[in-house]
Amino acid sequence: MGTDRSKQYLSIGGKPILRHTIEAFQRLSVKPSIAVVIHPEAEAEYWGAVAGLKDLERPVHGGNRRQDSVRLGLEHLVPLRPDFVLIHDAARPFSSTEMITRILDALQISQAVIPALPVTDSLKRGKEKRILGHVDRENLFRAQTPQGFHFQSILNAHRNWATGPEMTDDAAIAQADGIEVTLVEGSEENFKVTTREDLQRAAKQFAWEYRTGNGFDVHKLVPGEHVWLCGVKIPHERTLEGHSDADVALHALTDALLGSIGAGDIGTHFPPSEEEWKGAASWRFLDHAAKLIISKGGKITHVDVTLICEKPKIGPHRRAMIERLSSILAIAQDRISIKATTTEKLGFTGRGEGIAAQATATIALPYHD
Ligand code: MG
């Protein structure tokens, strides 16, 4: 993975571009060894960008020219004795699994494979704003990365070319060394972040959309010794009746989270008719809803729960409830609000016949059209 500019350390969608790029390869089922070639003075930026990422090779210090950096990266991989290598620009964070798989598949039969797109705009040769001629675009392609090679072939090519003239990509070095290069379909989304305009386009690709969902639930109070509210067991002279542990607050909040992604309600996911959920701890429902959001690349921004009852008093338990929700949802405590109100002794909650809860959840999802 080559790094020729410092664009890869800029942040888009809350993460450095380099991190997005590495993650695109870590999503592959083949789990490649990844070595990043960095500028010798970019150690601090590099370690900041990859903090917490697992299974990375040590970074390799690059050379003066792009091809020197790539050669040093390849030499670093020699002890791993790989069959194939993909050489990639760190500033291309949008390489899809499908496209990388196309390249890997083609490497089974070709020594060298690059993703490319046909040129569709008309091409002109010009100088100082004057057109000098027209270039036939037929058979012209725009080369992208990752470029895939049989490891030993491209290593030899780079070694042979170490003192050769500058080349703009590894396919050119491969071809100069007599290796036939095959084209597979690239992707318009797999663009290189080079200009300020690219950066804006990339940021848009990682824009977030914010959504809210709401939930409401009621459970009946019957004779008993405790109630579960927001995952906390509270001693009480009554208990809430229900199929599960009847934690009315967690049920309302689970519905709010499910509502934010249009994923039905708690009954869709955990039918009361199923024996499995009898007496179940309701944090499991909430955990399930939170994981659905995370599986969509989303994050929970804020939750707000209101309990409606005369008794028990919620105030003394609020801190424990916030801690519990923070742990179930894996979000900071300042993203959680728990409130309580009475209905001035009116209605079923006022008469102590049941407890009601309502909840609002705000989430962020990766934006797409
Ligand atoms: Mg319920």
mmCIF file with all atom_site columns, N, CA and C in Angstrom, residues 126-132:
data_model
loop_
_atom_site.group_PDB
_atom_site.id
_atom_site.type_symbol
_atom_site.label_atom_id
_atom_site.label_alt_id
_atom_site.label_comp_id
_atom_site.label_asym_id
_atom_site.label_entity_id
_atom_site.label_seq_id
_atom_site.pdbx_PDB_ins_code
_atom_site.Cartn_x
_atom_site.Cartn_y
_atom_site.Cartn_z
_atom_site.occupancy
_atom_site.B_iso_or_equiv
_atom_site.pdbx_formal_charge
_atom_site.auth_seq_id
_atom_site.auth_comp_id
_atom_site.auth_asym_id
_atom_site.auth_atom_id
_atom_site.pdbx_PDB_model_num
ATOM 1  N N  . GLY A 1 126 ? -3.424 19.625 -25.714 1.00 0.00 ? 126 GLY A N  1
ATOM 2  C CA . GLY A 1 126 ? -3.421 21.082 -25.737 1.00 0.00 ? 126 GLY A CA 1
ATOM 3  C C  . GLY A 1 126 ? -2.210 21.657 -25.038 1.00 0.00 ? 126 GLY A C  1
ATOM 4  N N  . LYS A 1 127 ? -2.043 22.943 -25.204 1.00 0.00 ? 127 LYS A N  1
ATOM 5  C CA . LYS A 1 127 ? -0.947 23.654 -24.555 1.00 0.00 ? 127 LYS A CA 1
ATOM 6  C C  . LYS A 1 127 ? -1.398 25.083 -24.339 1.00 0.00 ? 127 LYS A C  1
ATOM 7  N N  . GLU A 1 128 ? -1.195 25.579 -23.132 1.00 0.00 ? 128 GLU A N  1
ATOM 8  C CA . GLU A 1 128 ? -1.556 26.963 -22.783 1.00 0.00 ? 128 GLU A CA 1
ATOM 9  C C  . GLU A 1 128 ? -2.951 27.330 -23.290 1.00 0.00 ? 128 GLU A C  1
ATOM 10 N N  . LYS A 1 129 ? -3.934 26.519 -22.903 1.00 0.00 ? 129 LYS A N  1
ATOM 11 C CA . LYS A 1 129 ? -5.355 26.754 -23.207 1.00 0.00 ? 129 LYS A CA 1
ATOM 12 C C  . LYS A 1 129 ? -5.708 26.630 -24.692 1.00 0.00 ? 129 LYS A C  1
ATOM 13 N N  . ARG A 1 130 ? -4.779 26.166 -25.519 1.00 0.00 ? 130 ARG A N  1
ATOM 14 C CA . ARG A 1 130 ? -5.091 25.978 -26.941 1.00 0.00 ? 130 ARG A CA 1
ATOM 15 C C  . ARG A 1 130 ? -5.093 24.501 -27.283 1.00 0.00 ? 130 ARG A C  1
ATOM 16 N N  . ILE A 1 131 ? -6.108 24.106 -28.001 1.00 0.00 ? 131 ILE A N  1
ATOM 17 C CA . ILE A 1 131 ? -6.165 22.706 -28.415 1.00 0.00 ? 131 ILE A CA 1
ATOM 18 C C  . ILE A 1 131 ? -5.254 22.509 -29.615 1.00 0.00 ? 131 ILE A C  1
ATOM 19 N N  . LEU A 1 132 ? -4.392 21.510 -29.515 1.00 0.00 ? 132 LEU A N  1
ATOM 20 C CA . LEU A 1 132 ? -3.458 21.222 -30.611 1.00 0.00 ? 132 LEU A CA 1
ATOM 21 C C  . LEU A 1 132 ? -3.930 20.036 -31.441 1.00 0.00 ? 132 LEU A C  1
#
